Each structure stands twice: as structure tokens, then as C-alpha cells.
CSV table of C-alpha atoms and ligand atoms in Angstrom, one decimal:
chain,number,residue,atom,x,y,z
M,1,MET,CA,101.7,40.7,-1.8
M,2,PRO,CA,105.3,40.4,-1.0
M,3,THR,CA,106.3,39.4,2.6
M,4,SER,CA,107.7,42.6,4.4
M,5,LEU,CA,109.5,42.1,7.7
M,6,SER,CA,110.9,45.7,7.7
M,7,GLY,CA,111.3,47.1,11.2
M,8,ARG,CA,110.8,43.8,12.8
M,9,ASP,CA,112.7,42.3,15.8
M,10,PHE,CA,114.1,38.8,15.4
M,11,LEU,CA,113.7,37.5,19.1
M,12,ARG,CA,112.0,34.1,18.8
M,13,LEU,CA,110.7,32.0,16.0
M,14,LEU,CA,107.2,31.9,17.4
M,15,ASP,CA,106.7,35.6,16.6
M,16,PHE,CA,106.8,34.7,12.9
M,17,THR,CA,104.3,32.9,10.7
M,18,THR,CA,105.2,29.9,8.5
M,19,GLU,CA,105.1,32.1,5.5
M,20,GLU,CA,107.5,34.6,7.0
M,21,ILE,CA,110.0,31.9,8.0
M,22,GLU,CA,109.7,30.3,4.6
M,23,TYR,CA,110.3,33.6,2.9
M,24,LEU,CA,113.5,34.1,5.1
M,25,LEU,CA,114.6,30.6,4.0
M,26,LYS,CA,114.1,31.5,0.3
M,27,LEU,CA,116.0,34.9,0.9
M,28,SER,CA,118.8,33.0,2.5
M,29,ARG,CA,119.0,30.8,-0.6
M,30,GLU,CA,119.1,33.9,-2.8
M,31,PHE,CA,121.9,35.5,-0.7
M,32,LYS,CA,123.8,32.2,-0.9
M,33,ASN,CA,123.7,32.2,-4.7
M,34,LEU,CA,124.8,35.9,-4.7
M,35,LYS,CA,127.8,35.0,-2.5
M,36,LEU,CA,128.8,32.0,-4.5
M,37,THR,CA,128.5,33.6,-7.8
M,38,GLY,CA,130.5,36.5,-6.5
M,39,THR,CA,127.7,39.1,-7.2
M,40,PRO,CA,127.7,42.2,-5.2
M,41,HIS,CA,124.7,42.7,-3.0
M,42,ARG,CA,125.5,46.0,-1.0
M,43,TYR,CA,121.7,46.6,-0.6
M,44,LEU,CA,122.1,48.3,2.8
M,45,GLU,CA,125.1,50.7,2.1
M,46,GLY,CA,125.2,53.6,4.5
M,47,LYS,CA,123.6,51.6,7.4
M,48,ASN,CA,125.6,50.7,10.5
M,49,ILE,CA,124.9,47.9,13.0
M,50,VAL,CA,126.3,46.9,16.6
M,51,LEU,CA,126.9,43.5,18.1
M,52,LEU,CA,126.6,43.2,21.8
M,53,PHE,CA,128.1,40.0,23.1
M,54,GLN,CA,128.1,39.0,26.7
M,55,LYS,CA,129.1,35.5,25.9
M,56,THR,CA,131.8,34.3,23.4
M,57,SER,CA,131.1,33.4,19.9
M,58,THR,CA,132.7,32.4,16.6
M,59,ARG,CA,129.8,31.6,14.0
M,60,THR,CA,127.4,34.1,15.1
M,61,ARG,CA,129.6,37.0,15.4
M,62,CYS,CA,131.3,36.3,12.1
M,63,ALA,CA,128.0,35.7,10.4
M,64,PHE,CA,126.9,39.0,11.5
M,65,GLU,CA,130.0,40.7,10.7
M,66,VAL,CA,130.5,39.2,7.2
M,67,GLY,CA,126.9,39.5,6.4
M,68,ALA,CA,126.8,43.2,7.4
M,69,MET,CA,129.9,44.0,5.3
M,70,ASP,CA,128.6,42.1,2.3
M,71,LEU,CA,125.4,44.2,2.5
M,72,GLY,CA,127.6,47.3,2.6
M,73,MET,CA,127.1,48.2,6.2
M,74,GLY,CA,129.5,49.3,9.0
M,75,VAL,CA,129.8,47.0,12.1
M,76,THR,CA,130.9,47.6,15.6
M,77,TYR,CA,131.6,44.7,18.1
M,78,LEU,CA,131.3,45.3,21.8
M,79,ASP,CA,131.8,42.7,24.7
M,80,PRO,CA,131.7,43.5,28.2
M,81,GLY,CA,135.6,43.6,28.2
M,82,SER,CA,135.6,46.5,25.9
M,83,SER,CA,132.7,48.6,26.7
M,84,GLN,CA,130.9,50.0,29.8
M,85,MET,CA,128.2,47.4,29.2
M,86,GLY,CA,127.4,45.5,32.3
M,87,LYS,CA,129.9,47.1,34.4
M,88,LYS,CA,129.2,50.9,34.7
M,89,GLU,CA,126.2,50.9,32.5
M,90,SER,CA,123.1,48.5,32.2
M,91,ILE,CA,122.3,46.6,29.2
M,92,GLU,CA,119.2,48.7,28.8
M,93,ASP,CA,120.9,51.9,29.2
M,94,THR,CA,123.6,50.9,26.7
M,95,ALA,CA,121.0,49.9,24.1
M,96,ARG,CA,119.0,53.2,24.5
M,97,VAL,CA,122.5,55.0,23.6
M,98,LEU,CA,123.4,52.7,20.7
M,99,ASP,CA,119.8,53.1,19.4
M,100,ARG,CA,120.7,56.6,18.4
M,101,PHE,CA,123.9,55.5,16.6
M,102,TYR,CA,122.9,52.3,14.7
M,103,ASP,CA,120.2,51.0,12.4
M,104,GLY,CA,120.2,47.6,14.1
M,105,ILE,CA,121.4,45.8,17.3
M,106,GLU,CA,122.5,42.2,17.8
M,107,PHE,CA,122.5,40.9,21.4
M,108,ARG,CA,123.9,37.6,22.7
M,109,GLY,CA,123.4,37.4,26.5
M,110,PHE,CA,122.2,35.3,29.5
M,111,ALA,CA,118.4,36.0,30.0
M,112,GLN,CA,115.8,36.1,27.1
M,113,SER,CA,114.1,38.7,29.2
M,114,ASP,CA,117.3,41.0,28.5
M,115,VAL,CA,117.0,40.8,24.9
M,116,GLU,CA,113.2,41.4,25.2
M,117,GLU,CA,113.9,44.5,27.2
M,118,LEU,CA,116.4,45.8,24.7
M,119,ALA,CA,113.7,45.4,21.9
M,120,ALA,CA,111.1,47.0,23.9
M,121,GLY,CA,113.4,50.1,24.6
M,122,ALA,CA,115.0,50.3,21.0
M,123,SER,CA,113.4,51.7,18.0
M,124,VAL,CA,115.7,49.9,15.7
M,125,PRO,CA,115.4,46.2,14.9
M,126,VAL,CA,117.0,43.9,17.7
M,127,TRP,CA,118.3,40.3,16.7
M,128,ASN,CA,118.6,37.7,19.3
M,129,GLY,CA,122.1,36.0,18.9
M,130,LEU,CA,121.4,33.5,21.7
M,131,THR,CA,119.8,33.7,25.2
M,132,ASP,CA,119.2,31.0,27.8
M,133,LYS,CA,115.9,30.3,26.3
M,134,GLU,CA,116.3,30.7,22.5
M,135,HIS,CA,118.8,30.4,19.5
M,136,PRO,CA,116.6,31.7,16.8
M,137,THR,CA,119.2,32.7,14.2
M,138,GLN,CA,120.5,29.2,14.5
M,139,MET,CA,117.2,27.8,13.5
M,140,LEU,CA,117.2,29.3,10.0
M,141,ALA,CA,120.6,27.8,9.1
M,142,ASP,CA,119.5,24.4,10.4
M,143,PHE,CA,116.3,24.2,8.5
M,144,MET,CA,118.0,25.7,5.4
M,145,THR,CA,120.8,22.8,5.7
M,146,MET,CA,117.9,20.2,5.9
M,147,LYS,CA,116.2,21.6,2.9
M,148,GLU,CA,119.4,21.7,0.8
M,149,ASN,CA,120.0,18.1,1.6
M,150,PHE,CA,116.5,16.7,1.2
M,151,GLY,CA,115.1,19.1,-1.4
M,152,THR,CA,112.1,19.7,1.0
M,153,LEU,CA,111.2,20.0,4.6
M,154,GLU,CA,107.8,18.0,3.9
M,155,GLY,CA,107.6,14.8,5.6
M,156,LEU,CA,110.9,14.9,7.3
M,157,THR,CA,111.7,13.8,10.8
M,158,LEU,CA,114.3,15.5,13.0
M,159,ALA,CA,115.7,13.9,16.1
M,160,TYR,CA,117.5,15.9,18.7
M,161,CYS,CA,119.4,13.7,21.1
M,162,GLY,CA,120.3,16.1,23.8
M,163,GLN,CA,119.1,17.6,27.0
M,164,GLY,CA,115.7,18.9,26.7
M,165,ARG,CA,116.1,22.1,28.6
M,166,ASN,CA,118.4,24.1,26.4
M,167,ASN,CA,117.9,27.0,24.1
M,168,VAL,CA,118.6,25.0,20.8
M,169,GLN,CA,116.2,22.3,22.0
M,170,ASN,CA,113.5,24.9,22.6
M,171,SER,CA,113.9,26.5,19.3
M,172,LEU,CA,114.3,23.3,17.3
M,173,MET,CA,111.0,22.1,18.8
M,174,ILE,CA,109.0,25.3,18.1
M,175,THR,CA,110.5,25.7,14.6
M,176,SER,CA,109.9,22.3,13.6
M,177,ALA,CA,106.1,22.6,14.7
M,178,ILE,CA,105.7,25.7,12.7
M,179,LEU,CA,107.4,24.4,9.7
M,180,GLY,CA,105.7,21.0,9.8
M,181,VAL,CA,108.9,19.0,10.4
M,182,ASN,CA,108.2,15.8,12.7
M,183,TYR,CA,110.3,16.3,15.8
M,184,VAL,CA,111.6,14.0,18.5
M,185,ASN,CA,113.7,14.9,21.6
M,186,ALA,CA,115.5,12.0,23.2
M,187,THR,CA,116.4,13.2,26.6
M,188,PRO,CA,116.8,11.8,30.1
M,189,ALA,CA,113.7,12.1,32.3
M,190,GLU,CA,115.5,14.4,34.7
M,191,LEU,CA,116.1,16.9,31.7
M,192,GLU,CA,112.9,16.8,29.8
M,193,PRO,CA,111.7,19.9,28.1
M,194,ASP,CA,109.7,22.6,29.9
M,195,PRO,CA,106.0,21.5,29.6
M,196,ALA,CA,105.0,24.9,28.4
M,197,ILE,CA,107.4,24.9,25.4
M,198,VAL,CA,105.9,21.5,24.5
M,199,GLU,CA,102.5,22.8,24.8
M,200,VAL,CA,103.1,25.8,22.5
M,201,ALA,CA,104.9,23.4,19.9
M,202,ARG,CA,102.1,21.0,19.9
M,203,ALA,CA,99.6,23.9,19.3
M,204,PHE,CA,101.6,24.9,16.3
M,205,ALA,CA,101.9,21.1,15.1
M,206,ALA,CA,98.2,20.8,15.2
M,207,GLU,CA,98.2,23.5,12.5
M,208,SER,CA,101.2,22.3,10.5
M,209,GLY,CA,100.4,18.5,10.8
M,210,ALA,CA,103.8,17.9,12.4
M,211,THR,CA,104.3,15.5,15.4
M,212,ILE,CA,106.2,16.5,18.5
M,213,THR,CA,107.6,13.6,20.7
M,214,VAL,CA,109.6,13.5,23.9
M,215,THR,CA,111.3,10.2,24.6
M,216,ASN,CA,113.9,8.8,27.0
M,217,ASP,CA,114.8,6.2,24.4
M,218,PRO,CA,117.6,7.4,21.9
M,219,VAL,CA,117.0,4.4,19.6
M,220,GLU,CA,113.4,5.0,19.3
M,221,ALA,CA,114.1,8.7,18.5
M,222,VAL,CA,116.7,8.1,15.7
M,223,ALA,CA,115.1,5.1,14.1
M,224,ASN,CA,112.7,7.1,11.8
M,225,ALA,CA,114.8,10.2,11.6
M,226,ASP,CA,116.2,11.8,8.5
M,227,ALA,CA,118.3,14.3,10.5
M,228,ILE,CA,120.1,13.5,13.9
M,229,TYR,CA,121.1,16.6,15.9
M,230,THR,CA,123.0,17.0,19.0
M,231,ASN,CA,124.5,19.6,21.1
M,232,VAL,CA,127.0,20.2,24.2
M,233,TRP,CA,125.9,18.4,27.3
M,234,ALA,CA,126.3,21.7,29.3
M,235,ALA,CA,125.6,25.0,27.7
M,236,MET,CA,127.8,28.2,28.3
M,237,GLY,CA,127.2,29.0,32.2
M,238,GLU,CA,126.2,25.3,33.1
M,239,GLU,CA,129.7,24.1,33.3
M,240,SER,CA,129.5,23.4,37.1
M,241,GLN,CA,126.8,20.8,36.3
M,242,PHE,CA,129.1,18.8,34.1
M,243,ALA,CA,129.7,15.8,36.4
M,244,GLU,CA,125.8,15.2,36.6
M,245,ARG,CA,125.6,15.8,32.9
M,246,VAL,CA,128.1,13.2,31.9
M,247,LYS,CA,126.2,10.5,34.1
M,248,LEU,CA,122.8,11.5,32.6
M,249,MET,CA,123.8,12.2,28.9
M,250,SER,CA,126.2,9.5,28.3
M,251,PRO,CA,123.5,7.1,27.0
M,252,TYR,CA,122.4,9.7,24.4
M,253,GLN,CA,125.9,10.2,22.8
M,254,VAL,CA,125.6,10.1,19.1
M,255,ASN,CA,127.7,7.3,18.1
M,256,ALA,CA,128.0,4.6,15.4
M,257,GLU,CA,126.1,2.1,17.4
M,258,LEU,CA,123.1,4.4,17.9
M,259,LEU,CA,123.2,5.5,14.2
M,260,SER,CA,123.1,1.9,13.1
M,261,HIS,CA,119.4,2.0,14.2
M,262,VAL,CA,118.6,4.8,11.5
M,263,LYS,CA,116.6,3.4,8.8
M,264,ASN,CA,117.1,6.1,6.2
M,265,PRO,CA,120.6,5.4,4.6
M,266,ASP,CA,120.9,9.0,3.6
M,267,TYR,CA,120.3,10.5,7.1
M,268,ILE,CA,122.4,13.7,8.0
M,269,PHE,CA,124.1,14.5,11.1
M,270,LEU,CA,123.8,18.1,12.4
M,271,HIS,CA,125.4,20.1,15.2
M,272,CYS,CA,125.2,23.8,15.9
M,273,LEU,CA,129.0,23.8,17.1
M,274,PRO,CA,131.2,24.1,18.8
M,275,ALA,CA,131.3,20.2,19.3
M,276,PHE,CA,133.1,18.0,21.8
M,277,HIS,CA,134.1,15.2,19.7
M,278,ASN,CA,137.5,14.6,20.9
M,279,ALA,CA,139.8,15.9,23.8
M,280,GLU,CA,141.8,18.1,21.6
M,281,THR,CA,140.6,21.5,22.8
M,282,GLU,CA,141.6,23.2,26.2
M,283,TYR,CA,138.1,22.8,27.5
M,284,ALA,CA,137.6,19.1,26.1
M,285,ALA,CA,141.0,18.1,27.4
M,286,ASP,CA,140.1,19.6,31.0
M,287,MET,CA,136.7,17.7,30.9
M,288,ALA,CA,138.5,14.6,29.8
M,289,GLU,CA,141.0,14.6,32.7
M,290,ARG,CA,138.3,15.5,35.2
M,291,PHE,CA,135.7,13.2,34.1
M,292,GLY,CA,137.3,10.4,31.9
M,293,VAL,CA,135.2,11.3,28.8
M,294,LYS,CA,137.3,11.7,25.6
M,295,GLU,CA,134.2,12.2,23.4
M,296,MET,CA,131.1,13.8,24.5
M,297,GLU,CA,127.9,14.3,22.7
M,298,VAL,CA,129.1,12.9,19.3
M,299,THR,CA,132.1,10.6,18.6
M,300,ASP,CA,134.8,11.6,16.3
M,301,GLU,CA,133.9,8.9,13.9
M,302,VAL,CA,130.3,10.3,13.5
M,303,PHE,CA,131.3,13.9,13.4
M,304,TYR,CA,133.9,13.3,10.4
M,305,SER,CA,131.6,10.8,8.7
M,306,ASP,CA,130.1,11.4,5.2
M,307,HIS,CA,126.8,11.9,7.0
M,308,GLY,CA,128.1,15.2,8.8
M,309,ARG,CA,126.5,18.4,7.5
M,310,GLN,CA,127.8,20.6,10.5
M,311,PHE,CA,130.1,22.8,8.4
M,312,GLN,CA,127.5,23.4,5.8
M,313,GLN,CA,125.3,24.2,8.6
M,314,ALA,CA,127.8,26.7,10.0
M,315,GLU,CA,128.3,28.3,6.7
M,316,ASN,CA,124.5,28.9,6.4
M,317,ARG,CA,124.6,30.9,9.5
M,318,MET,CA,126.1,33.7,7.3
M,319,HIS,CA,123.5,33.4,4.6
M,320,THR,CA,120.6,33.3,7.0
M,321,ILE,CA,121.7,36.1,9.2
M,322,LYS,CA,122.3,38.2,6.0
M,323,ALA,CA,118.6,37.4,5.1
M,324,ILE,CA,117.4,38.4,8.6
M,325,MET,CA,119.2,41.7,8.5
M,326,ALA,CA,118.2,42.6,4.9
M,327,ALA,CA,114.6,41.7,5.6
M,328,THR,CA,114.3,43.6,8.9
M,329,LEU,CA,116.5,46.6,7.9
M,330,GLY,CA,115.5,47.1,4.4
M,331,ASP,CA,112.5,48.6,2.9
M,332,LEU,CA,113.2,47.0,-0.3
M,333,TYR,CA,111.6,43.9,-1.6
M,334,ILE,CA,114.0,41.4,-2.6
M,335,PRO,CA,112.4,38.7,-4.9
M,336,CYS,CA,113.3,35.1,-4.2
M,337,VAL,CA,113.8,32.7,-6.9
U,401,CP,N1,126.3,27.8,17.0
U,401,CP,C1,126.7,29.0,17.5
U,401,CP,O1,125.9,29.8,18.0
U,401,CP,O2,128.1,29.2,17.5
U,401,CP,P1,128.9,30.2,18.3
U,401,CP,O3,128.7,30.1,19.6
U,401,CP,O4,130.4,30.2,17.7
U,401,CP,O5,128.4,31.7,17.7
């Protein structure tokens, strides 16, 4: 029986079974092959989607736009600066209107409850492009990249050196548990993950055989890891907490000394991007001037080392988001090789 996700929303990974996530990963691989061989795949010709962004984006927006165009769809991008959304019209009312124009709605915003409200009110599939609690489309790209590099996810250990209370951490912990990847979060005691998320992840892990660990020791976290992942110390909207984060997160910086403790010589480095690995961007230069940190969550040396897979990971956003759109919008069954 082929997997069908037709008509489904994509809001959180825990709404999907292991088989469904594995199907999306296979479909992503298929779309990557089609793209790389220049094979047309306009399976969704005649459909249109809308992208609602309350926050800035490069990868997520471009992945949805290029993915939709490759699939033959029309795309509209709306942000609060160029629409009534959030100013004269609520997100919910905006979605109710757009539901009548479009076949699918992507939403990047502040609250997970907003995307869930949208999905409840819309008859077409809604895709979560990042909220305060989850970053589900990022997950498929991350696990696809690990699978490409190691050939399998079985037996792998992923170490996330970053604060335990952000959307990427939440989604990585849950997805690892569902897919049977051992997961370690190295984080300061003050920023440990929400116990409810850990509990949910451990329940999935009991089924998949994965281990879910939270530690305050970054060396312990990376020693047995195959993939080392990090992320910004302060997420979008948390910039006011930066001074405190520099103090708390500096011991968790992914640098050459920390990585000298990794036993697997073929380990990979992952980052969802954008990364603060030098002071050459406007934001990072400002942080460097105010807090004296020229490199933050990852050093330039590690970022540009042979172990870095962050740009492969970024490319995979496009293939995986295409798979999510094709699977949820299409009533076609796309066989996976
Ligand atoms: N990783 C990620 O979501 O990138 P953008 O913020 O550029 O979309």
C-alpha cells in the first residue's frame, strides 16, 4: 500500500509516523535526482501556493519558491510589510481569505498556536515554516543530509551543542526519537529543554530504540557523535537576551578543541543557518562590538572545515520542501527508488 499524505498539514514531526517520515525522505531523494539530472517534474501544474512570513528568511522562502516553480505551481509571497496581515487583518482572517485563492499555505511566524489555528481554519494543507516551538521542514533536510553522508540513519548519534529551549532543538530531539537516531543535547543547566518535550521524545525513543540524553557537558556530548549540530545562541526575537546568552553559551561553542574529542574521524558538522561564525555581517559586527565575541556558536575554522555539511543541508531544504508539497498537495503516488 503506497503512503499517501494527500491533504495533510505539516505542522510538527510528531504528527507523522516513522514510515511517513521515511517516505518523505525517499521522495526528497527522488526529487533531488530529478533536479540534478535536469528532468522536468511539473506534477502540480495549475496549482498555486502562498507564503506568509512574519519573520525574515532566505532558505525557507527560496526552498518553497523554487520548489513550487519546479513543480509547475504559481507562488505568492506575503510579509507583514506588503499585506494587511497582522496590521489591519488578523492572521486567521488572512488565512480564511487565502484559503479560497490557494491550494496550500506556508506560514512562518512567532507562535506555534498561530500556525495550528491557521491549519484548523484552512481547508488546504498548511506547512509550518518555523515557529517558536518547531522547525519541522528543517528536520527533513537535516536527516536527509545525515543519511546521504553515512548511507543510513541506523546507529547514528547526533549531538546538538546549543540551548535546549529553541525550536530547532525541540524538533531535532523529537525527529531523532521517531527515526531511531541517538540524540544528545549539550546545554547549560539554565537552558535545559522543556521536560514535556523530553518526555514525548523518550516515549518515541522507547519504540525506535534511540537514546535521548541531556547533558551540561559538551565534551561528553560530542565524544560518541557522528554529527555535531549547533545553532544561534539567541533566536529571532530573543536578541535582548544576548548578553546573558554569551555568558551561558560560550562553553558550548563548536570549535576545534571541542571537536578534538570526537572519536569518529568522519564526523560531520551541521548548522541550519544563518551562522555567526565571524564578525563580517552587520548583526555579528554589532554583537562583536557590544559583547566582544567575534565568533559565536561555531568558529570560522570549523565552519569552513572539510567536516562542514551546512551548505549541502541548505540545498536539501529545497528537495525536502518539494517532497512535502508534492506529497500533501498531490493525489498522485510518486514511486520512490
Ligand atoms: N534555516 C532556516 O530556516 O533558514 P532561513 O531563516 O533563511 O529560512
